[in-house]
XYZ file of C-alpha atoms in Angstrom:
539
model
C 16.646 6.292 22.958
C 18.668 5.713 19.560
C 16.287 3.545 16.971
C 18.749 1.254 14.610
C 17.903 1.240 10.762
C 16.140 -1.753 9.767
C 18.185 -4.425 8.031
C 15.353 -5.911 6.424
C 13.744 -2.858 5.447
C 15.734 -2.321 1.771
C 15.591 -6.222 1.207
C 11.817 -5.483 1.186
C 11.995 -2.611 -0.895
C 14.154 -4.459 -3.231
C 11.768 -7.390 -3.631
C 8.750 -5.077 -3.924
C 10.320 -3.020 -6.789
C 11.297 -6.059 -8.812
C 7.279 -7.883 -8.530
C 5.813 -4.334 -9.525
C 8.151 -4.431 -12.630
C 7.622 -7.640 -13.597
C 3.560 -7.179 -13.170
C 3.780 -4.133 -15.312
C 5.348 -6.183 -17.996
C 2.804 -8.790 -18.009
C 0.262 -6.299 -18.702
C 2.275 -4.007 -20.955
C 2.588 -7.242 -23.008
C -0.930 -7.976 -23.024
C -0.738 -11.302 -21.168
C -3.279 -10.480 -18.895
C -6.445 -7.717 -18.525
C -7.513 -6.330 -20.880
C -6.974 -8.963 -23.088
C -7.904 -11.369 -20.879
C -10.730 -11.107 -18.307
C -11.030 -9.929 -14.933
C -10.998 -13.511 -13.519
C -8.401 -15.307 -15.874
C -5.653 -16.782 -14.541
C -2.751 -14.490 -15.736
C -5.189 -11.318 -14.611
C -5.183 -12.594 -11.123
C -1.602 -13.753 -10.954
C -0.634 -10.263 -11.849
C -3.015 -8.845 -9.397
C -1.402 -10.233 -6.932
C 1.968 -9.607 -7.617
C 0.996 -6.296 -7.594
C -1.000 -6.253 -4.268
C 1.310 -8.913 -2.394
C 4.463 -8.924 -3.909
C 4.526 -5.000 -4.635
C 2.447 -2.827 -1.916
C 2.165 -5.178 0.743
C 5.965 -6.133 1.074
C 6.648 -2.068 0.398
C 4.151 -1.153 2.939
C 5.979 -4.256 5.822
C 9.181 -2.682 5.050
C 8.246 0.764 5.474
C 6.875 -0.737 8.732
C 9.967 -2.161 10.124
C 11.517 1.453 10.097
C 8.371 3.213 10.838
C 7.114 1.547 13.576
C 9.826 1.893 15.684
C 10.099 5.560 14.505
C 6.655 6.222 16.150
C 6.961 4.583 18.930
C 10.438 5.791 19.700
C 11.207 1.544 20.261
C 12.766 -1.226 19.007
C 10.541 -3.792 16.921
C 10.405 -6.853 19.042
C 13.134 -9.110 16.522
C 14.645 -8.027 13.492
C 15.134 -12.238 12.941
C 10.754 -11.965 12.553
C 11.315 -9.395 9.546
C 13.473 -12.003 8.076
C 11.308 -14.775 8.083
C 8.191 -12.801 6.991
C 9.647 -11.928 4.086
C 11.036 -15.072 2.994
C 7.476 -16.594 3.748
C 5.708 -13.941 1.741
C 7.701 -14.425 -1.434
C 7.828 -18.235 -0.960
C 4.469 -18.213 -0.846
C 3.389 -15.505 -3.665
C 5.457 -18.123 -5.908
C 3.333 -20.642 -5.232
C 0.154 -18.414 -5.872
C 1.467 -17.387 -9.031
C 2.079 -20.982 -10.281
C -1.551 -22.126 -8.766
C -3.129 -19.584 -10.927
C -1.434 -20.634 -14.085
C -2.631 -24.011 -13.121
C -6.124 -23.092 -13.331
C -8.314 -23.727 -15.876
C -7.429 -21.062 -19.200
C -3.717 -20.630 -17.711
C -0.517 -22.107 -18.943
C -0.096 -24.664 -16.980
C -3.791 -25.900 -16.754
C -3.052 -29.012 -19.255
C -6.986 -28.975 -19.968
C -9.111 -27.208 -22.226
C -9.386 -23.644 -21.114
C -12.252 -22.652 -19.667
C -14.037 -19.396 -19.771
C -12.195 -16.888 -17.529
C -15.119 -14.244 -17.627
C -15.541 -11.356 -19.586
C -12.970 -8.437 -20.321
C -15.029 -6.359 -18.913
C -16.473 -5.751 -15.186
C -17.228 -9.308 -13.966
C -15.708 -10.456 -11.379
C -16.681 -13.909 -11.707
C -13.604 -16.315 -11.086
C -13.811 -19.649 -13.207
C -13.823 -23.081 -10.613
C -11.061 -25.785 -11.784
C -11.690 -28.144 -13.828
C -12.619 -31.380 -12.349
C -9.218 -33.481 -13.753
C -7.066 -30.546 -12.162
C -8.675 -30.663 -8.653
C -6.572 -32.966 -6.878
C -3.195 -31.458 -8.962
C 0.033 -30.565 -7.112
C 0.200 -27.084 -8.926
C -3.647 -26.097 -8.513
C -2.767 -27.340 -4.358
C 0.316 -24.526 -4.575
C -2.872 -21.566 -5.009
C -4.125 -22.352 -1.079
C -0.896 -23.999 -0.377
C 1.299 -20.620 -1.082
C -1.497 -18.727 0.111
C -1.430 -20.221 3.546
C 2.511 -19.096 3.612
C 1.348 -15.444 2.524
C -0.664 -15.720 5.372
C 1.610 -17.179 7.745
C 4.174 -14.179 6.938
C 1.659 -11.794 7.161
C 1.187 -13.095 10.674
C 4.575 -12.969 11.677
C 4.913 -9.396 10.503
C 1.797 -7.896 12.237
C 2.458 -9.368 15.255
C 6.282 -8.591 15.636
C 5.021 -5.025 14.649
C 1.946 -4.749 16.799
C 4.204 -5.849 20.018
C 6.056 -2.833 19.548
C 2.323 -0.615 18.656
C 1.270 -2.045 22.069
C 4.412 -1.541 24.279
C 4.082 2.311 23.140
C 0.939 2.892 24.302
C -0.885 5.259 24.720
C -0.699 5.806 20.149
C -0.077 8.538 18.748
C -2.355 9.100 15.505
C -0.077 7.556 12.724
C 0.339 4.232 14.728
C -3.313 3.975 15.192
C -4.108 3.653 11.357
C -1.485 1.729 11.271
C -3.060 -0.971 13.927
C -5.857 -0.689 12.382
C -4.719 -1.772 9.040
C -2.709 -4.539 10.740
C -6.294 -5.867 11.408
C -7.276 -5.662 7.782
C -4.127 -6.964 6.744
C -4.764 -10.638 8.368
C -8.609 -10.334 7.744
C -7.376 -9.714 4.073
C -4.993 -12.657 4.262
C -7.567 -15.135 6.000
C -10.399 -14.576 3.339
C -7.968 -14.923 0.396
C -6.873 -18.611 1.648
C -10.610 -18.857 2.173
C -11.031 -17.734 -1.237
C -8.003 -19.746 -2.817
C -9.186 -23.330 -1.461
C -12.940 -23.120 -2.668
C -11.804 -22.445 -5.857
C -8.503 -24.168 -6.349
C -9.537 -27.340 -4.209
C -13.278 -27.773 -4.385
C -13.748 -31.102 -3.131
C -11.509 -30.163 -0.062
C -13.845 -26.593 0.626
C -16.868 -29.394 0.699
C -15.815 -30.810 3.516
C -16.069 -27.779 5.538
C -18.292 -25.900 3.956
C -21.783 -25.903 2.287
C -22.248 -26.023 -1.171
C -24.657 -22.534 -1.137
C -22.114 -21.183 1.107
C -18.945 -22.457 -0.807
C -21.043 -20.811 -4.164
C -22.068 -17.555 -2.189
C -18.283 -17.154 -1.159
C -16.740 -17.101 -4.987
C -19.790 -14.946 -5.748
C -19.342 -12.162 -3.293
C -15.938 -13.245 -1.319
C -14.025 -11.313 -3.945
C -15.765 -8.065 -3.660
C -15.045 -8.245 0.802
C -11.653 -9.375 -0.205
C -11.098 -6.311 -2.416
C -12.231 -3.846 0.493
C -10.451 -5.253 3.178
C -6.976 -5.200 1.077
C -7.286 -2.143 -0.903
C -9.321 -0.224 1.281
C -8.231 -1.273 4.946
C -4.871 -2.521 4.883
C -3.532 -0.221 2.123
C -5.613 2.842 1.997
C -5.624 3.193 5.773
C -1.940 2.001 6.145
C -0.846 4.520 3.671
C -2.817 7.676 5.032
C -1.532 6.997 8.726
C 2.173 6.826 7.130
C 1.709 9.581 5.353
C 0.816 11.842 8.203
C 4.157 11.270 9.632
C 6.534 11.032 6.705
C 4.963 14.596 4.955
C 4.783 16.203 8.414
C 8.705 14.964 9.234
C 9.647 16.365 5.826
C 7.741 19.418 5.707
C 8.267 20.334 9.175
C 4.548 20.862 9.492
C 2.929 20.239 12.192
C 2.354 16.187 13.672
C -0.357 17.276 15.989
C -3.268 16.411 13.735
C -6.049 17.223 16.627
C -9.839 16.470 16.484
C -9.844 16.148 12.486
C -6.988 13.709 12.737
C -8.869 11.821 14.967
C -12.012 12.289 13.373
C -10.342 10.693 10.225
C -9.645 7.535 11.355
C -13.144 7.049 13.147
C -14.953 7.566 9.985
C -12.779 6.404 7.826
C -11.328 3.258 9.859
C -15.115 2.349 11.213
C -17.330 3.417 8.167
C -14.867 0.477 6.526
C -15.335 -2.081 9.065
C -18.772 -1.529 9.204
C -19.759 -2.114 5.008
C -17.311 -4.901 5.331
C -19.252 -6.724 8.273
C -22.738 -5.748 6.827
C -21.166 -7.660 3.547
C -20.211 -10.754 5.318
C -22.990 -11.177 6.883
C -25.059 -10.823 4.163
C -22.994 -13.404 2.375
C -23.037 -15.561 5.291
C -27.287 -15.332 5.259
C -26.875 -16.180 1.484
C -24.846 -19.120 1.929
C -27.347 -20.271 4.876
C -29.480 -21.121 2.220
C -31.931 -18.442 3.280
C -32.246 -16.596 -0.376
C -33.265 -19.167 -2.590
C -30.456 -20.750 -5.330
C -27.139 -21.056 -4.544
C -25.008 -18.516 -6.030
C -27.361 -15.765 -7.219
C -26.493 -12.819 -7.192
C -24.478 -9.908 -8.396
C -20.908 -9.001 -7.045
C -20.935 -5.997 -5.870
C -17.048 -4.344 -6.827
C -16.814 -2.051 -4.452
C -16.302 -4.279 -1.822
C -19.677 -4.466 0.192
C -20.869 -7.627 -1.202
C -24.592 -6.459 -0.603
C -26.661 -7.963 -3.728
C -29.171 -5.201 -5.667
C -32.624 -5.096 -3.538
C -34.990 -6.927 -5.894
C -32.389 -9.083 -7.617
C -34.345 -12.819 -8.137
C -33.544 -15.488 -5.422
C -32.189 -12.518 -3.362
C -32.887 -11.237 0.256
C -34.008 -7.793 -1.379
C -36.999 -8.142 -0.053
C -37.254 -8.743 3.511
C -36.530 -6.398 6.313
C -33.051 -8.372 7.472
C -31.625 -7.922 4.188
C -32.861 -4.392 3.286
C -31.423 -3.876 6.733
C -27.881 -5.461 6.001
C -27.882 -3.404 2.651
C -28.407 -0.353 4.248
C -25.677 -0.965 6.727
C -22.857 -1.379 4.188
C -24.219 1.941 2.700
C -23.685 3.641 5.573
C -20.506 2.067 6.102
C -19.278 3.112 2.997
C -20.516 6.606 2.521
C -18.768 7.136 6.382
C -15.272 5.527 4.731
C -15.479 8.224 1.681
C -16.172 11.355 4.234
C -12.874 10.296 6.263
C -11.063 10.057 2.828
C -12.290 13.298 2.095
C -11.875 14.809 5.349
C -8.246 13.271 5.007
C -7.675 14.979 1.943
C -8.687 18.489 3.592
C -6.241 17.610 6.233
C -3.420 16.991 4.063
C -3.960 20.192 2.290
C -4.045 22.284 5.555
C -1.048 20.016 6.648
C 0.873 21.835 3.527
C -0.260 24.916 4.226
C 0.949 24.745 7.901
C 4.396 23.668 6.621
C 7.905 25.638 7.647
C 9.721 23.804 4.916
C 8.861 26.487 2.198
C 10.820 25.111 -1.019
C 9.462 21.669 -1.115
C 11.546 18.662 -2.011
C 10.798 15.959 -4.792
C 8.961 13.191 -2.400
C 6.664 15.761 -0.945
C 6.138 17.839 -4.072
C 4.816 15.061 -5.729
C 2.656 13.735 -3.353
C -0.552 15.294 -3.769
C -0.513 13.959 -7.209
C -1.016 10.449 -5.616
C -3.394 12.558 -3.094
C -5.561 13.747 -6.346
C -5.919 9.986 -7.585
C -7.396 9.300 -4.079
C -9.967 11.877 -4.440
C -10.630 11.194 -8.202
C -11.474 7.468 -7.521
C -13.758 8.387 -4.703
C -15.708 10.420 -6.906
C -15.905 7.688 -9.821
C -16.559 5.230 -6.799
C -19.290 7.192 -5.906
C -20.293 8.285 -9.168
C -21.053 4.671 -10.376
C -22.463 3.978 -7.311
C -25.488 6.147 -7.875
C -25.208 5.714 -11.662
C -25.446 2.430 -10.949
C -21.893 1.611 -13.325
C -20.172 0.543 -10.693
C -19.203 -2.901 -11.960
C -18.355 -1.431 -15.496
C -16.298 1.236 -13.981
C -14.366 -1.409 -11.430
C -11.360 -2.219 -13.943
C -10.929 1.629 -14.235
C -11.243 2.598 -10.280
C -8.957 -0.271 -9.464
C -5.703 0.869 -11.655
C -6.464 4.600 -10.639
C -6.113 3.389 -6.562
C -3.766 0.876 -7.186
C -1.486 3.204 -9.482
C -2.053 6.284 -8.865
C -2.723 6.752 -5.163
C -1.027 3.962 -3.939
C 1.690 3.046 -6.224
C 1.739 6.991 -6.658
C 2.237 7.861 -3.158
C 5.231 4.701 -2.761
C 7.446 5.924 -5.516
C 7.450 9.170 -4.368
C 8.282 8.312 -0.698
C 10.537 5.776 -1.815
C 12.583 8.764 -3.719
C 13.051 10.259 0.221
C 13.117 7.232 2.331
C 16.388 5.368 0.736
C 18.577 8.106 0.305
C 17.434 8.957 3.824
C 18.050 5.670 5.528
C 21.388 5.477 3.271
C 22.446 8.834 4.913
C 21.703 7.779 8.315
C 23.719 4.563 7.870
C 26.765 6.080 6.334
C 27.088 9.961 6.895
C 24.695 10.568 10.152
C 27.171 9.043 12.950
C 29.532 11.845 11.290
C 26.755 14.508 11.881
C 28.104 17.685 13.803
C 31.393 16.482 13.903
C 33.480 18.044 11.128
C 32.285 18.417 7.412
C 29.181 16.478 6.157
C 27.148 15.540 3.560
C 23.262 15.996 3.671
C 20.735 13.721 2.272
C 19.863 16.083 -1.235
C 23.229 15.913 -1.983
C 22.764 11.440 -2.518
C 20.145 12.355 -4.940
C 19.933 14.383 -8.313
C 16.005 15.089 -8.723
C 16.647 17.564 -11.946
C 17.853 14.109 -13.260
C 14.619 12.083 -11.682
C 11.912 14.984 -11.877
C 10.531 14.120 -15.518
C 10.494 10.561 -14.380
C 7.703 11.167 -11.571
C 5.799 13.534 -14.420
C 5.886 10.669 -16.958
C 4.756 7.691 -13.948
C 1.713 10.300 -12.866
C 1.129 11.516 -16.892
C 0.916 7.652 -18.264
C -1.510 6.514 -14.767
C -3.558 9.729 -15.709
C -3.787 8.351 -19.328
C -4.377 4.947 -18.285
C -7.174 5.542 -16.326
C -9.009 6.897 -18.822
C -8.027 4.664 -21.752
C -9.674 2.081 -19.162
C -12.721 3.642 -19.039
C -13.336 4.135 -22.590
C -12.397 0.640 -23.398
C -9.022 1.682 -25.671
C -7.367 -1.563 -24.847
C -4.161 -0.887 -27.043
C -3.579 2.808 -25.409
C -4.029 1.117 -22.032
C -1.350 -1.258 -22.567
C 0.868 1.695 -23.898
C 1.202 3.589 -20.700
C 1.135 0.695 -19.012
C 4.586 0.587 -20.615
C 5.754 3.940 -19.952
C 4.921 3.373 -16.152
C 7.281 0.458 -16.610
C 9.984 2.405 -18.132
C 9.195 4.796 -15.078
C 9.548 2.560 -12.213
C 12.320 1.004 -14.088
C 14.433 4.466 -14.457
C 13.354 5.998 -10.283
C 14.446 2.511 -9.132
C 17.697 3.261 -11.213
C 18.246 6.231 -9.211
C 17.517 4.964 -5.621
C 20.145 2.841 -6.915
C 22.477 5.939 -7.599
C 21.494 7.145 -4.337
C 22.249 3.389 -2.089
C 25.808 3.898 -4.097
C 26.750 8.048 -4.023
C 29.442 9.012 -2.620
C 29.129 12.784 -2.382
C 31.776 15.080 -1.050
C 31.558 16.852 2.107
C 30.269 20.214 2.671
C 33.211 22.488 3.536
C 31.665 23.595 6.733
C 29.971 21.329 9.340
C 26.478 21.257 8.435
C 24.240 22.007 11.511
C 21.500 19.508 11.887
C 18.076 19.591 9.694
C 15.806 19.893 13.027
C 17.552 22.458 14.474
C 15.506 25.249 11.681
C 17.138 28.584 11.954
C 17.899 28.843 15.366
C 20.549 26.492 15.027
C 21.773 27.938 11.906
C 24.800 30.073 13.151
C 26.968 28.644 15.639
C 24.748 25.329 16.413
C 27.022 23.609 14.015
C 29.232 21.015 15.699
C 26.583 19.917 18.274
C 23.537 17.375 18.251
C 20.455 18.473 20.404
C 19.449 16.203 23.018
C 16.528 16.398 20.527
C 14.690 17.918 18.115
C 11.105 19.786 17.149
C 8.621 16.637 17.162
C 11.649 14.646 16.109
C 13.018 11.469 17.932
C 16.467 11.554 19.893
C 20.132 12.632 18.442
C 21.880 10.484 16.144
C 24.259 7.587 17.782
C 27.126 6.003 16.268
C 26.254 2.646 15.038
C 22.720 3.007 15.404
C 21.666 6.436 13.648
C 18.274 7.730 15.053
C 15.349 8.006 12.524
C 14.585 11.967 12.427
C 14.923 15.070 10.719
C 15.263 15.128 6.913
C-alpha cells in the first residue's frame, strides 16, 4: 500500500528550526551559560528550547513520516499530529515565561537569587517565597503539563501504528523504545517543574526529604532519560533506516543490530531505575539530612560511596550504585557497538558517490563517540561534573543537532519531490530529487556548523567563555543559511530531464529500457509511487 506524506511533518520542521535559532541567539548573546550558571533561569529556558522546542518537535515530525514508512501503514490520525504540536509549543511558551519568572530571571520582580555557579553544578535555585503562588511561576508546571499532554498524544497516535505492524522491524523498535523515554522524560520534568516552581503545592504530595532529594538528583535522571533514551536511541534507530534507504546498503542489521538495542536500550533503563530508586531511598528519609548529596551529571543519580549523610555505606546502596554502573557501562558498549555498525553499514553500501546528508553524517557519528569517551573519561577521572557543560553541547550539537541538519538537507527536498514531481515518475520527463538542491552552494555550510561545534566543545572545556559564545554564533549563522536552502529546495522549480528518468530503486538493472515503468516494488523499499499519495521510498 501507498503511504501519504505527512501534512504536519514540515509544520514541525518549521517550528523546530525557528526555537533552535532563537536558542542559539540567546547564548551567542551571552544571556544565558556561560555567563550565567547552569541552573539560572535564562540557562534553562534555553535548554529547553533547545531540547523541546528544537529536537523533540524535529524528532515527532520525522516520526509522522517515518513511522508509517516502517511499518508500511498509515499513522492512526493525521488530526493527532495537529494537536500535538500545537500543545507542545503552547506549552514550551509557558515554560519559557515560568523560568523567567523564577528567582534571578526577568520577570522574577524580586531580588535575584543565586542561580548556581557557571560551572558544573547542577543545582537549580527554589522560588522565592513572594513568587510562589504567582501566575507566571504557575505557567513553569502549568506549560509543562501541556508539553506533556502533547507528548502523549504523539506517542500514542505513533505507537498505534508501531503496534498494528507487528512483528518490528529493528528501526521501529528503538523507536518504541524511545517513545517510552519520551513520556518518562516528560512525567519527571512536570515532576521536576512543580517542586520547584510551586513548592507549597509539591508539599502536599510529597515529603519534604523527598521533595529536596528530587531537585538534588531529579535533574541528573531527567537528563538521561531525554538525552540519552528518547533522543540518542530515537536518533540511532532512524538513522539505520534513513542511511541504509540512501546508501542502498543493506537494512538487515542481524544479530549486532539486535544486539545494539539490548545493550544499549536496557543498559539505559537499568542506570536510570538503579537512580530512582536510589533517590526514592534518599527521599524515604533513610540517609540522614534531607538533600545531601552530590548530583551525579551523567544521569544515574547514584551519590559518591562515602559522601556524609549518604547510603555509601550499607550493602542496599553500594548495591543500587553498582547497578547504575552496570547500566551505564552496558549503554556505552551498544553506542559503541552502534558506531561499528554504522561504519560496516557504509562499507556495505551500493551507492558509491555519496550524497551531502549521508556524507556528513559520520561527523555527527564522531561527536557520539567523542562524548562517550569524555563521558567515560570523567567518569573514572572523577571530572564528571566539571566536564558536564562540555559533554552536553558536544551531544546536543554535534551528534544530535549534527545528525538533524544533515538529514534535514535529504528529507525536505525528498518529501518536496514526492509531493510535486513523484506522481509524474515514469511517465514522461522528470526531475530527480539532487536536482531541488545545490550542495556546492550548501557544502561549506555543514563544514562551518561541524568546524564551530568542534571549536565549541573545546572552548567549553577550557573555560574560554568569549570563544564559546563566538561559534556559538557561527552555528547560528549556519543553521540560519542550511535552513535558507531547504527553503530554496520547498520552492525549486527545476526543469525536467530530457529523457524519462527510470526510478532510483530500480539500480542498474533498470537503467536501460526500465524507464517509463514503476515496479510493483523496489529492493527493501516500500510500494510504487501513487498519484495523490506518493509512496515514501527510494532516494
Amino acid at each position: 500500500m501507498g503511504v501519504r506524506v505527512s501534512r504536519w511533518t514540515l509544520p514541525y520542521f518549521t517550528a523546530a528550526l525557528a526555537c533552535f535559532a532563537v536558542a542559539q541567539g540567546v547564548l551567542a548573546l551571552g544571556w544565558a551559560y556561560p555567563e550565567a550558571g547552569l541552573g539560572a533561569p535564562s540557562t534553562l529556558a534555553v535548554v529547553h528550547l533547545l531540547t523541546i522546542g528544537w529536537l523533540s518537535l524535529l524528532i515527532l515530525g520525522a516520526l509522522q513520516q517515518f513511522v508509517p514508512v516502517i511499518t508500511e501503514r498509515s499513522l492512526a490520525s493525521d488530526t493527532a499530529a495537529a494537536w500535538a504540536l500545537g500543545l507542545i509549543l503552547t506549552g514550551l511558551a509557558g515554560m519559557v515565561l515560568g523560568f523567567m519568572a523564577l528567582p534571578g530571571g526577568p520577570l522574577a520582580g524580586s531580588p535575584a537569587s543565586d542561580p548556581g555557579p557557571a560551572g558544573g553544578s547542577l543545582a537549580v535555585a527554589a522560588p522565592a517565597p513572594a513568587l510562589r503562588g504567582g501566575l507566571l511561576v504557575a505557567a513553569l508546571p502549568a506549560g509543562g503539563t501541556l508539553v506533556l499532554a502533547g507528548f502523549t498524544v504523539a506517542a500514542v497516535n505513533l505507537a498505534i501504528g508501531l503496534w498494528r505492524a507487528r512483528p518490528l522491524v529493528l528501526p521501529a523498535r528503538f523507536v518504541a523504545v524511545g517513545l517510552a523515554f519520551l513520556l518518562l522524560t516528560g512525567g519527571l520534568g512536570v515532576s521536576l517543574a512543580l517542586v520547584l516552581a510551586l513548592p507549597d503545592v509539591a508539599g502536599r504530595h510529597l515529603s519534604p526529604a523527598l521533595a529536596a532529594q528530587l531537585l538534588a538528583r531529579g535533574l541528573p535522571l531527567h537528563m538521561a532519560a531525554g538525552l540519552g533514551g528518547w533522543f540518542t536511541l530515537t536518533a540511532m534507530g532512524v538513522a539505520y533506516k534513513l542511511l541504509s534507504m540512501f546508501t542502498l546498503a543493506p537494512e538487515e542489521r542481524g544479530p549486532v543490530g539486535r544486539w545494539v538495542l539490548r545493550l544499549a536500550g536496557a543498559g539505559l533503563a537499568v542506570a536510570w531505575l538503579g537512580g530512582l530508586a536510589s533517590l526514592l531511598r534518599a527521599g524515604a528519609g533513610a540517609t540522614g539530612p534531607a538533600g545531601a548529596g552530590t548530583p551525579d551529571p551523567a544521569g544515574a543519580g547514584i551519590p559518591a560511596p562515602g559522601a556524609p549523610g549518604l547510603p555509601g555505606t550499607d550493602a542496599l546502596a553500594t548495591g543500587l550504585a553498582g547497578l547504575a554502573t552496570t547500566g551505564w557501562v552496558a549503554a556505552g558498549a551498544g553506542v559503541l557497538l552502534y558506531l561499528w555498525d554504522m561504519r560496516r553499514l557504509y562499507r556495505q553500501r551500493r551507492r558509491q558517490a555519496l550524497e551531502l546528508n549521508a556524507r556528513y553524517a559520520p561527523i555527527a557519528f564522531g561527536a557520539l563517540a567523542a562524548g562517550v569517551v569524555l563521558m567515560a573519561a570523567g567518569a573514572v577521572l572523577g571530572r564528571l561534573a566539571g566536564l558536564a557543560p562540555a559533554l552536553v553541547y558536544l551531544l546536543l550539537f554535534g551528534w544530535l543537532s549534527g545528525l538533524g541538519l544533515t538529514q534535514l538537507y535529504k528529507i525536505v527536498p525528498f518529501l518536496t519531490w514526492l509531493e510535486r514531481f513523484g506522481p509524474r515518475l515514469g511517465r514522461g520527463p522528470a526531475v530527480r530529487v539532487q536536482d531541488l538542491v545545490n550542495e556546492d552552494r550548501a557544502r561549506p555550510w555543514f563544514w562551518l556548523y561541524f568546524a564551530a561545534v568542534a571549536a565549541a566543545t573545546a572552548a567549553a572545556l577550557a573555560g574560554w567563555a568569549g570563544l564559546w559564545r563566538a561559534m556559538t554564533g557561527l552555528t547560528l549563522v549556519s543553521t540560519l543559511v542550511i535552513a535558507l536552502e531547504l527553503w530554496r529546495a520547498r520552492r525549486a522549480d527545476p526543469k525536467p530531464q530530457a529523457a524519462p528518468v527510470p526510478p532510483p530503486w530500480l539500480g542498474q538493472r533498470g537503467r536501460a529500457g526500465a524507464a517509463g515503468r514503476v515496479p510493483p516494488g523496489g529492493s527493501g523499499s516500500l510500494s510504487p509511487v501513487r498519484p495523490g499519495e506518493g509512496a515514501v521510498q527510494g532516494r
